[in-house]
mmCIF file of C-alpha atoms and ligand atoms in Angstrom:
data_model
loop_
_atom_site.group_PDB
_atom_site.id
_atom_site.type_symbol
_atom_site.label_atom_id
_atom_site.label_comp_id
_atom_site.label_asym_id
_atom_site.label_seq_id
_atom_site.Cartn_x
_atom_site.Cartn_y
_atom_site.Cartn_z
ATOM 1 C CA MET A 1 72.527 149.601 122.122
ATOM 2 C CA ILE A 2 75.155 152.526 121.798
ATOM 3 C CA GLU A 3 75.756 154.464 118.556
ATOM 4 C CA THR A 4 79.117 153.737 117.491
ATOM 5 C CA GLU A 5 81.340 155.988 114.518
ATOM 6 C CA ASN A 6 82.397 152.013 113.080
ATOM 7 C CA LEU A 7 85.446 153.183 110.418
ATOM 8 C CA GLU A 8 84.192 152.183 107.287
ATOM 9 C CA THR A 9 87.540 151.149 106.477
ATOM 10 C CA ASP A 10 87.329 147.961 103.171
ATOM 11 C CA LEU A 11 88.095 145.692 105.395
ATOM 12 C CA VAL A 12 84.535 146.489 107.796
ATOM 13 C CA LEU A 13 82.896 146.721 104.531
ATOM 14 C CA ALA A 14 84.083 143.659 102.798
ATOM 15 C CA LEU A 15 83.206 141.782 106.582
ATOM 16 C CA LYS A 16 79.297 143.349 106.188
ATOM 17 C CA GLY A 17 79.083 141.724 102.712
ATOM 18 C CA LYS A 18 80.078 144.619 100.749
ATOM 19 C CA SER A 19 82.220 144.331 97.329
ATOM 20 C CA VAL A 20 85.209 146.900 97.736
ATOM 21 C CA GLY A 21 86.702 146.583 94.188
ATOM 22 C CA ARG A 22 89.661 145.461 95.869
ATOM 23 C CA VAL A 23 90.552 142.325 98.161
ATOM 24 C CA PRO A 24 91.435 143.402 101.720
ATOM 25 C CA VAL A 25 93.855 140.887 103.944
ATOM 26 C CA TRP A 26 95.066 140.285 106.636
ATOM 27 C CA LEU A 27 96.779 136.667 108.367
ATOM 28 C CA MET A 28 95.599 135.087 112.016
ATOM 29 C CA ARG A 29 99.142 135.254 113.522
ATOM 30 C CA GLN A 30 100.428 137.717 111.496
ATOM 31 C CA ALA A 31 102.153 139.236 115.057
ATOM 32 C CA GLY A 32 104.336 136.378 116.280
ATOM 33 C CA ARG A 33 107.528 134.190 116.171
ATOM 34 C CA TYR A 34 107.695 134.206 112.605
ATOM 35 C CA LEU A 35 109.352 138.181 113.131
ATOM 36 C CA PRO A 36 112.700 139.089 114.472
ATOM 37 C CA GLU A 37 111.610 142.151 115.590
ATOM 38 C CA TYR A 38 108.645 139.896 117.572
ATOM 39 C CA ARG A 39 111.822 137.399 118.622
ATOM 40 C CA GLU A 40 114.139 140.756 120.183
ATOM 41 C CA LEU A 41 111.454 141.497 122.054
ATOM 42 C CA ARG A 42 109.814 138.543 123.311
ATOM 43 C CA SER A 43 113.409 137.309 125.215
ATOM 44 C CA ARG A 44 113.674 141.614 126.414
ATOM 45 C CA SER A 45 110.427 140.536 127.973
ATOM 46 C CA GLY A 46 110.488 137.695 130.680
ATOM 47 C CA SER A 47 107.386 135.904 130.099
ATOM 48 C CA PHE A 48 104.399 135.738 126.637
ATOM 49 C CA LEU A 49 101.787 136.580 128.992
ATOM 50 C CA ASN A 50 104.040 139.771 130.206
ATOM 51 C CA LEU A 51 104.202 140.992 126.783
ATOM 52 C CA CYS A 52 99.892 140.583 126.326
ATOM 53 C CA TYR A 53 99.736 142.865 129.912
ATOM 54 C CA ASP A 54 102.461 144.995 129.185
ATOM 55 C CA SER A 55 99.300 147.652 127.234
ATOM 56 C CA ASN A 56 102.805 149.799 125.396
ATOM 57 C CA LEU A 57 104.701 146.571 124.586
ATOM 58 C CA ALA A 58 101.328 144.790 123.367
ATOM 59 C CA MET A 59 101.108 147.997 121.045
ATOM 60 C CA GLU A 60 104.366 147.200 119.875
ATOM 61 C CA VAL A 61 103.948 144.031 118.807
ATOM 62 C CA THR A 62 100.494 144.452 116.960
ATOM 63 C CA MET A 63 102.414 147.202 115.131
ATOM 64 C CA GLN A 64 104.533 145.382 114.128
ATOM 65 C CA PRO A 65 103.922 143.451 111.044
ATOM 66 C CA ILE A 66 101.778 146.880 109.739
ATOM 67 C CA GLN A 67 105.038 148.281 109.767
ATOM 68 C CA ARG A 68 106.201 145.670 106.615
ATOM 69 C CA PHE A 69 103.325 144.391 105.399
ATOM 70 C CA ASP A 70 100.710 145.912 103.534
ATOM 71 C CA LEU A 71 97.835 144.900 105.262
ATOM 72 C CA ASP A 72 94.555 145.715 105.877
ATOM 73 C CA ALA A 73 94.175 145.479 110.167
ATOM 74 C CA ALA A 74 95.871 144.929 112.357
ATOM 75 C CA ILE A 75 95.350 142.308 115.617
ATOM 76 C CA ILE A 76 95.288 143.165 118.975
ATOM 77 C CA PHE A 77 98.726 141.419 120.325
ATOM 78 C CA SER A 78 96.846 139.630 122.905
ATOM 79 C CA ASP A 79 95.890 135.212 123.943
ATOM 80 C CA ILE A 80 92.568 133.154 124.266
ATOM 81 C CA LEU A 81 93.909 132.595 126.926
ATOM 82 C CA VAL A 82 94.058 135.868 129.126
ATOM 83 C CA VAL A 83 90.757 134.725 130.595
ATOM 84 C CA PRO A 84 91.261 131.769 132.502
ATOM 85 C CA ASP A 85 94.094 133.445 133.971
ATOM 86 C CA ALA A 86 92.716 136.249 134.471
ATOM 87 C CA ALA A 87 89.696 133.892 136.460
ATOM 88 C CA GLY A 88 92.774 131.874 138.141
ATOM 89 C CA CYS A 89 93.357 128.581 135.439
ATOM 90 C CA LYS A 90 97.213 130.083 135.913
ATOM 91 C CA VAL A 91 98.960 129.880 132.448
ATOM 92 C CA LYS A 92 102.540 129.262 131.677
ATOM 93 C CA PHE A 93 103.902 129.327 127.998
ATOM 94 C CA SER A 94 106.593 126.185 127.930
ATOM 95 C CA PRO A 95 108.356 126.166 124.794
ATOM 96 C CA GLU A 96 108.124 122.537 124.049
ATOM 97 C CA LYS A 97 104.707 122.359 125.496
ATOM 98 C CA GLY A 98 103.088 125.354 124.079
ATOM 99 C CA PRO A 99 100.771 125.846 126.825
ATOM 100 C CA ILE A 100 100.502 124.891 130.680
ATOM 101 C CA LEU A 101 97.271 125.157 132.408
ATOM 102 C CA SER A 102 96.066 124.259 136.283
ATOM 103 C CA GLN A 103 93.811 121.953 135.789
ATOM 104 C CA ILE A 104 90.329 122.367 136.594
ATOM 105 C CA ARG A 105 88.386 118.893 136.384
ATOM 106 C CA THR A 106 85.534 119.565 139.263
ATOM 107 C CA ALA A 107 82.493 121.890 140.008
ATOM 108 C CA GLU A 108 84.065 122.306 143.211
ATOM 109 C CA GLU A 109 87.027 123.684 140.924
ATOM 110 C CA ILE A 110 85.036 125.435 138.641
ATOM 111 C CA ASN A 111 83.291 127.269 142.059
ATOM 112 C CA LYS A 112 86.277 128.170 142.639
ATOM 113 C CA LEU A 113 87.212 130.351 139.909
ATOM 114 C CA ASP A 114 86.744 134.060 140.131
ATOM 115 C CA PHE A 115 84.391 135.162 136.186
ATOM 116 C CA GLU A 116 83.331 138.538 138.167
ATOM 117 C CA ASN A 117 85.095 141.405 136.865
ATOM 118 C CA LEU A 118 87.074 139.937 134.579
ATOM 119 C CA THR A 119 87.369 143.255 132.553
ATOM 120 C CA GLY A 120 89.220 144.789 135.440
ATOM 121 C CA ARG A 121 91.762 142.034 135.228
ATOM 122 C CA LEU A 122 92.200 142.313 131.191
ATOM 123 C CA SER A 123 92.343 146.141 131.114
ATOM 124 C CA PRO A 124 95.404 146.025 129.963
ATOM 125 C CA ILE A 125 94.165 144.692 126.731
ATOM 126 C CA TYR A 126 91.556 147.831 126.475
ATOM 127 C CA GLU A 127 94.433 150.118 127.172
ATOM 128 C CA ALA A 128 96.215 148.759 124.505
ATOM 129 C CA ILE A 129 93.623 148.642 122.211
ATOM 130 C CA LYS A 130 93.011 152.855 122.801
ATOM 131 C CA LYS A 131 96.120 152.918 122.408
ATOM 132 C CA THR A 132 97.019 151.088 119.469
ATOM 133 C CA ARG A 133 94.262 152.548 117.587
ATOM 134 C CA VAL A 134 95.550 156.013 117.651
ATOM 135 C CA ALA A 135 98.505 154.583 116.586
ATOM 136 C CA LEU A 136 96.894 152.814 114.164
ATOM 137 C CA SER A 137 96.288 154.823 110.515
ATOM 138 C CA LYS A 138 92.471 155.439 109.578
ATOM 139 C CA GLU A 139 92.274 153.034 107.129
ATOM 140 C CA LYS A 140 92.670 150.683 108.651
ATOM 141 C CA ALA A 141 90.674 148.316 111.596
ATOM 142 C CA LEU A 142 91.834 147.139 114.898
ATOM 143 C CA ILE A 143 90.445 143.557 115.339
ATOM 144 C CA GLY A 144 89.696 142.463 118.465
ATOM 145 C CA PHE A 145 89.483 138.418 119.707
ATOM 146 C CA CYS A 146 88.600 136.292 121.837
ATOM 147 C CA GLY A 147 88.073 132.469 121.979
ATOM 148 C CA ALA A 148 85.061 129.996 121.865
ATOM 149 C CA PRO A 149 83.882 128.693 125.570
ATOM 150 C CA TRP A 150 84.242 124.827 124.007
ATOM 151 C CA THR A 151 88.482 126.215 122.884
ATOM 152 C CA ILE A 152 89.013 127.582 126.461
ATOM 153 C CA ALA A 153 87.743 124.967 128.431
ATOM 154 C CA SER A 154 89.259 122.396 126.020
ATOM 155 C CA TYR A 155 92.763 123.865 127.001
ATOM 156 C CA MET A 156 91.354 124.095 131.243
ATOM 157 C CA ILE A 157 90.017 120.439 131.091
ATOM 158 C CA GLU A 158 92.924 118.856 129.719
ATOM 159 C CA GLY A 159 95.930 121.559 131.257
ATOM 160 C CA GLY A 160 96.606 122.177 128.111
ATOM 161 C CA THR A 161 97.158 120.974 124.188
ATOM 162 C CA SER A 162 95.980 117.603 123.818
ATOM 163 C CA ARG A 163 95.906 115.234 120.915
ATOM 164 C CA ASP A 164 92.881 113.388 121.340
ATOM 165 C CA PHE A 165 90.438 115.769 123.516
ATOM 166 C CA LEU A 166 89.324 112.187 126.215
ATOM 167 C CA LYS A 167 89.231 114.412 129.240
ATOM 168 C CA ILE A 168 86.780 117.155 127.791
ATOM 169 C CA ARG A 169 84.503 113.930 125.264
ATOM 170 C CA LYS A 170 84.627 111.766 128.034
ATOM 171 C CA LEU A 171 83.442 115.369 130.745
ATOM 172 C CA ALA A 172 81.119 115.912 128.448
ATOM 173 C CA VAL A 173 79.151 112.636 127.781
ATOM 174 C CA GLU A 174 79.797 111.561 131.603
ATOM 175 C CA GLU A 175 78.694 115.153 133.179
ATOM 176 C CA PRO A 176 77.413 117.102 131.144
ATOM 177 C CA ARG A 177 75.836 119.373 133.539
ATOM 178 C CA THR A 178 79.746 119.740 134.827
ATOM 179 C CA LEU A 179 81.210 120.939 131.449
ATOM 180 C CA GLU A 180 77.811 122.912 130.673
ATOM 181 C CA LEU A 181 78.509 125.068 133.744
ATOM 182 C CA LEU A 182 82.083 125.897 132.887
ATOM 183 C CA LEU A 183 81.155 127.297 129.340
ATOM 184 C CA LYS A 184 78.319 128.924 130.477
ATOM 185 C CA LYS A 185 80.678 131.230 132.615
ATOM 186 C CA LEU A 186 82.906 131.524 130.080
ATOM 187 C CA GLU A 187 79.770 132.183 127.928
ATOM 188 C CA GLY A 188 78.822 135.310 129.786
ATOM 189 C CA CYS A 189 82.841 136.120 130.532
ATOM 190 C CA LEU A 190 84.086 136.555 127.109
ATOM 191 C CA ALA A 191 80.658 138.701 125.652
ATOM 192 C CA SER A 192 81.966 141.484 128.563
ATOM 193 C CA HIS A 193 85.465 140.643 127.279
ATOM 194 C CA LEU A 194 84.837 141.551 123.243
ATOM 195 C CA ILE A 195 82.029 144.375 124.018
ATOM 196 C CA ALA A 196 85.229 146.073 125.962
ATOM 197 C CA GLN A 197 87.148 145.677 123.115
ATOM 198 C CA ILE A 198 84.818 147.179 121.268
ATOM 199 C CA SER A 199 84.319 150.257 123.352
ATOM 200 C CA ALA A 200 88.439 150.789 123.665
ATOM 201 C CA GLY A 201 88.053 151.421 120.034
ATOM 202 C CA ALA A 202 88.260 147.949 118.169
ATOM 203 C CA ASN A 203 86.722 147.636 114.574
ATOM 204 C CA ALA A 204 85.878 144.314 114.532
ATOM 205 C CA VAL A 205 85.965 141.017 116.741
ATOM 206 C CA GLN A 206 86.623 137.580 115.974
ATOM 207 C CA ILE A 207 85.626 134.519 118.081
ATOM 208 C CA PHE A 208 88.505 131.812 117.863
ATOM 209 C CA ASP A 209 86.401 128.026 117.937
ATOM 210 C CA SER A 210 90.436 126.173 116.708
ATOM 211 C CA TRP A 211 88.914 123.128 118.623
ATOM 212 C CA ALA A 212 85.319 122.647 117.381
ATOM 213 C CA GLY A 213 86.397 120.326 114.230
ATOM 214 C CA VAL A 214 86.669 117.633 117.372
ATOM 215 C CA LEU A 215 82.870 117.787 118.380
ATOM 216 C CA ALA A 216 80.841 114.964 117.332
ATOM 217 C CA ASP A 217 78.143 116.193 115.030
ATOM 218 C CA GLY A 218 74.985 115.039 118.149
ATOM 219 C CA SER A 219 76.863 117.803 120.464
ATOM 220 C CA PHE A 220 78.067 119.678 118.066
ATOM 221 C CA LYS A 221 75.433 122.787 117.986
ATOM 222 C CA HIS A 222 75.123 122.205 121.869
ATOM 223 C CA LEU A 223 78.872 122.395 122.584
ATOM 224 C CA SER A 224 80.119 125.604 119.742
ATOM 225 C CA PHE A 225 77.581 126.549 118.099
ATOM 226 C CA ASP A 226 74.685 127.941 120.675
ATOM 227 C CA PRO A 227 76.898 129.050 123.162
ATOM 228 C CA ILE A 228 78.722 131.308 120.572
ATOM 229 C CA HIS A 229 75.509 132.560 118.891
ATOM 230 C CA ARG A 230 74.528 134.281 122.454
ATOM 231 C CA ILE A 231 77.768 135.886 122.824
ATOM 232 C CA CYS A 232 77.468 137.624 118.858
ATOM 233 C CA LYS A 233 73.378 137.917 120.170
ATOM 234 C CA LYS A 234 74.973 139.790 123.286
ATOM 235 C CA VAL A 235 77.453 142.063 121.474
ATOM 236 C CA LYS A 236 75.686 143.057 119.423
ATOM 237 C CA SER A 237 73.142 144.019 121.317
ATOM 238 C CA MET A 238 75.401 146.860 122.339
ATOM 239 C CA TYR A 239 76.816 146.969 118.843
ATOM 240 C CA PRO A 240 74.752 145.646 116.234
ATOM 241 C CA GLU A 241 77.435 148.080 113.529
ATOM 242 C CA ILE A 242 80.898 146.338 114.609
ATOM 243 C CA PRO A 243 81.644 143.207 111.995
ATOM 244 C CA ILE A 244 81.463 139.872 114.437
ATOM 245 C CA ILE A 245 83.933 136.962 112.593
ATOM 246 C CA VAL A 246 83.166 133.284 113.709
ATOM 247 C CA PHE A 247 86.547 130.944 112.967
ATOM 248 C CA PRO A 248 84.850 127.005 113.709
ATOM 249 C CA ARG A 249 88.338 125.239 112.751
ATOM 250 C CA LEU A 250 87.295 121.829 110.811
ATOM 251 C CA ALA A 251 84.062 122.633 111.008
ATOM 252 C CA GLY A 252 83.025 121.176 107.496
ATOM 253 C CA THR A 253 79.646 120.942 107.358
ATOM 254 C CA ARG A 254 78.510 122.589 109.775
ATOM 255 C CA TYR A 255 79.922 125.673 109.121
ATOM 256 C CA THR A 256 76.180 126.700 107.733
ATOM 257 C CA GLN A 257 75.374 126.264 111.242
ATOM 258 C CA PHE A 258 76.882 129.696 111.606
ATOM 259 C CA SER A 259 76.336 131.319 108.017
ATOM 260 C CA LYS A 260 72.206 131.208 108.885
ATOM 261 C CA SER A 261 72.472 132.603 112.224
ATOM 262 C CA LYS A 262 71.436 136.538 112.075
ATOM 263 C CA TYR A 263 74.302 138.377 113.981
ATOM 264 C CA ILE A 264 77.183 136.576 112.328
ATOM 265 C CA ASP A 265 78.935 138.964 109.590
ATOM 266 C CA ALA A 266 81.482 136.484 108.067
ATOM 267 C CA LEU A 267 82.875 133.205 108.213
ATOM 268 C CA SER A 268 86.890 132.340 108.775
ATOM 269 C CA ILE A 269 86.797 129.161 106.600
ATOM 270 C CA ASP A 270 90.260 126.747 106.912
ATOM 271 C CA GLN A 271 92.359 125.000 104.839
ATOM 272 C CA THR A 272 90.029 121.984 104.456
ATOM 273 C CA ILE A 273 87.427 123.770 103.269
ATOM 274 C CA PRO A 274 86.615 124.203 99.101
ATOM 275 C CA CYS A 275 86.211 127.171 97.754
ATOM 276 C CA GLU A 276 83.740 126.717 95.098
ATOM 277 C CA TRP A 277 82.070 125.372 98.320
ATOM 278 C CA ALA A 278 82.429 128.401 100.425
ATOM 279 C CA ALA A 279 81.271 130.339 97.837
ATOM 280 C CA LYS A 280 77.687 129.097 96.628
ATOM 281 C CA ASN A 281 76.981 126.957 100.866
ATOM 282 C CA LEU A 282 77.566 130.223 102.403
ATOM 283 C CA GLN A 283 78.910 133.761 100.757
ATOM 284 C CA ASP A 284 74.873 134.600 99.946
ATOM 285 C CA LYS A 285 74.966 134.605 104.214
ATOM 286 C CA VAL A 286 77.683 136.008 104.772
ATOM 287 C CA ALA A 287 81.024 136.944 103.769
ATOM 288 C CA ILE A 288 84.294 134.650 103.305
ATOM 289 C CA GLN A 289 87.719 135.122 105.031
ATOM 290 C CA GLY A 290 90.485 132.986 103.637
ATOM 291 C CA ASN A 291 91.717 130.371 103.310
ATOM 292 C CA LEU A 292 95.265 129.453 102.121
ATOM 293 C CA ASP A 293 97.090 127.142 103.816
ATOM 294 C CA PRO A 294 98.880 128.615 105.916
ATOM 295 C CA VAL A 295 101.750 125.392 104.872
ATOM 296 C CA LEU A 296 101.616 126.860 100.948
ATOM 297 C CA LEU A 297 102.743 130.851 102.915
ATOM 298 C CA LEU A 298 106.086 127.939 104.866
ATOM 299 C CA SER A 299 107.240 126.897 101.854
ATOM 300 C CA GLY A 300 106.935 129.977 99.443
ATOM 301 C CA GLY A 301 106.981 129.727 94.854
ATOM 302 C CA ASP A 302 104.901 129.069 92.592
ATOM 303 C CA LYS A 303 102.546 126.491 94.992
ATOM 304 C CA MET A 304 101.747 129.134 97.122
ATOM 305 C CA VAL A 305 101.020 132.072 94.323
ATOM 306 C CA LYS A 306 99.291 130.439 92.427
ATOM 307 C CA GLU A 307 96.744 128.300 95.146
ATOM 308 C CA ALA A 308 96.289 132.284 96.699
ATOM 309 C CA GLN A 309 95.095 133.340 92.828
ATOM 310 C CA ARG A 310 93.258 130.916 92.777
ATOM 311 C CA ILE A 311 91.035 131.247 96.085
ATOM 312 C CA CYS A 312 90.777 134.488 94.959
ATOM 313 C CA SER A 313 89.115 133.620 91.934
ATOM 314 C CA ILE A 314 86.622 131.984 93.170
ATOM 315 C CA LEU A 315 85.899 133.732 96.584
ATOM 316 C CA ASN A 316 86.188 138.031 94.781
ATOM 317 C CA GLN A 317 82.795 138.177 93.730
ATOM 318 C CA ASN A 318 81.339 140.743 94.181
ATOM 319 C CA LYS A 319 80.496 139.456 97.801
ATOM 320 C CA GLY A 320 82.007 140.307 100.666
ATOM 321 C CA PHE A 321 85.513 138.674 101.072
ATOM 322 C CA VAL A 322 88.344 139.101 102.961
ATOM 323 C CA PHE A 323 92.059 137.153 102.521
ATOM 324 C CA ASN A 324 93.494 135.514 104.872
ATOM 325 C CA LEU A 325 94.936 131.877 106.198
ATOM 326 C CA GLY A 326 93.196 128.815 106.550
ATOM 327 C CA HIS A 327 95.091 129.000 110.117
ATOM 328 C CA GLY A 328 97.891 131.741 111.483
ATOM 329 C CA VAL A 329 101.168 131.795 110.660
ATOM 330 C CA ILE A 330 103.746 128.807 110.509
ATOM 331 C CA LYS A 331 107.011 129.712 113.553
ATOM 332 C CA ASP A 332 109.611 128.922 110.316
ATOM 333 C CA THR A 333 107.725 131.418 107.904
ATOM 334 C CA PRO A 334 110.274 133.418 106.052
ATOM 335 C CA VAL A 335 108.971 136.976 106.106
ATOM 336 C CA GLU A 336 109.735 137.422 102.267
ATOM 337 C CA ASN A 337 107.172 135.201 101.704
ATOM 338 C CA VAL A 338 104.582 137.057 103.399
ATOM 339 C CA VAL A 339 105.924 140.380 101.081
ATOM 340 C CA THR A 340 105.068 138.035 98.484
ATOM 341 C CA LEU A 341 101.628 137.294 98.993
ATOM 342 C CA CYS A 342 100.510 140.949 100.528
ATOM 343 C CA LYS A 343 101.712 142.047 96.994
ATOM 344 C CA LEU A 344 99.640 139.131 95.364
ATOM 345 C CA VAL A 345 96.444 139.655 97.153
ATOM 346 C CA ARG A 346 96.945 143.767 96.192
ATOM 347 C CA GLU A 347 96.900 143.156 92.507
ATOM 348 C CA GLN A 348 93.996 141.058 92.545
HETATM 349 O O1 LIG B 1 98.893 138.269 115.247
HETATM 350 C C1 LIG B 1 97.727 137.290 116.088
HETATM 351 O O2 LIG B 1 97.318 136.641 115.803
HETATM 352 C C2 LIG B 1 97.447 138.209 117.293
HETATM 353 C C3 LIG B 1 97.748 137.454 118.529
HETATM 354 C C4 LIG B 1 97.617 136.460 118.550
HETATM 355 C C5 LIG B 1 98.237 134.678 119.844
HETATM 356 N N1 LIG B 1 96.790 134.322 120.435
HETATM 357 C C6 LIG B 1 99.775 135.093 120.102
HETATM 358 C C7 LIG B 1 100.376 134.475 120.617
HETATM 359 C C8 LIG B 1 95.462 135.198 119.145
HETATM 360 C C9 LIG B 1 95.229 136.388 118.010
HETATM 361 C C10 LIG B 1 95.960 133.837 119.479
HETATM 362 C C11 LIG B 1 95.124 132.994 119.765
HETATM 363 C C12 LIG B 1 95.505 132.036 119.286
HETATM 364 N N2 LIG B 1 95.597 131.514 120.844
HETATM 365 C C13 LIG B 1 94.530 130.494 119.712
HETATM 366 C C14 LIG B 1 93.174 130.496 118.237
HETATM 367 C C15 LIG B 1 93.961 130.179 116.925
HETATM 368 C C16 LIG B 1 95.085 129.036 117.361
HETATM 369 O O3 LIG B 1 95.517 129.132 117.137
HETATM 370 O O4 LIG B 1 94.266 127.996 116.679
HETATM 371 C C17 LIG B 1 95.198 129.733 120.827
HETATM 372 C C18 LIG B 1 94.278 128.460 119.902
HETATM 373 C C19 LIG B 1 96.350 129.783 121.105
HETATM 374 C C20 LIG B 1 96.370 128.870 122.882
HETATM 375 C C21 LIG B 1 98.147 129.726 122.396
HETATM 376 N N3 LIG B 1 98.640 130.572 122.190
HETATM 377 C C22 LIG B 1 98.869 128.410 121.786
HETATM 378 C C23 LIG B 1 98.717 126.722 121.730
HETATM 379 C C24 LIG B 1 100.170 129.267 122.326
HETATM 380 C C25 LIG B 1 101.356 127.766 121.359
HETATM 381 C C26 LIG B 1 101.271 127.456 120.580
HETATM 382 C C27 LIG B 1 102.365 128.824 120.549
HETATM 383 O O5 LIG B 1 102.254 128.987 119.054
HETATM 384 O O6 LIG B 1 103.241 129.346 120.063
HETATM 385 C C28 LIG B 1 99.619 130.561 122.368
HETATM 386 C C29 LIG B 1 101.638 130.682 122.579
HETATM 387 C C30 LIG B 1 101.613 132.147 121.070
HETATM 388 N N4 LIG B 1 99.476 133.216 121.398
HETATM 389 C C31 LIG B 1 102.384 132.497 120.607
HETATM 390 C C32 LIG B 1 101.565 134.088 120.359
HETATM 391 C C33 LIG B 1 102.838 135.490 119.372
HETATM 392 C C34 LIG B 1 103.764 132.650 121.128
HETATM 393 C C35 LIG B 1 104.172 132.400 122.451
HETATM 394 C C36 LIG B 1 105.347 133.538 121.934
HETATM 395 O O7 LIG B 1 106.532 134.413 121.675
HETATM 396 O O8 LIG B 1 106.414 132.140 123.028
#
């Protein structure tokens, strides 16, 4: 176990379930294409992965939303797909199709990937965290992250984004051993990746299981919850004081499984989860982060204001609460809407 002097920022305290007298806020995908300064830097950098693997550029992009908005945290600029990329399952980003990965199908192909010493190959990310922590003021937390094994495996097996996830769902039924082999390998290196991010200076970490919602109930525990739970256990054995946020997107009532894990501090809820339900069924056990519909941030105006106020009125009840979106900021979101939203949350 490593003793850390983790910054007791309002965000960190709220994630640990404390009421801090105000509502801390950050936004998933707060750095990205809706910001003109991001688009400018991105057009000069060649590829998206060049940005992720250059510690100075990654730090600069991480700081961009902090310089514009009154946010409580920065999230390190990177991607969940740097892990398969560094293991040898190469990733390209197409402007039309999103990520494209060299597809993995068989146990033989999985065994050819190199999951050993992944943290060595991902060292630019840890460098970027070190540099960002120095640049960031003490009141602001720095969040590290990774994808969950199920979500990363889905990109590897499908070869990119999918509409129906048929390839991986079929693999789970017909060749469960092959999928388990991949999930196990991912589990080990993802725990190391989070630990390395914390060692470099991350004050909290989030695990994105963006596609948890496509799992049938019979396989949810085994393929989404269990691997995440074991990753959290490993991270907590090293850094018990660092809060862990889990985002099992579209998991519905299965969010309760995560709330019962003693290794999980906070749950990020998507916009389909009723706040009242989360307040009643989850918030006694974990802090809640969420859950404005990103489309309301895109459209702005009165509907956004009313819904943000409603969310705060239900979830800001002397228990752990962090304002966020139900998913990432959409590309065409006007910057002024983000300014309005941050101001509004400050007034709660
Ligand atoms: O500001 C932040 O939130 C930090 C950076 C961040 C990115 N991706 C940058 C990014 C984070 C936390 C992620 C997580 C991520 N990446 C997830 C989980 C969250 C979610 O959205 O569900 C997933 C599934 C990915 C995989 C991924 N990366 C996809 C599907 C895409 C293409 C879709 C898109 O929005 O373009 C990416 C590319 C990506 N990741 C971009 C950014 C800023 C856009 C790349 C570009 O500049 O062209």
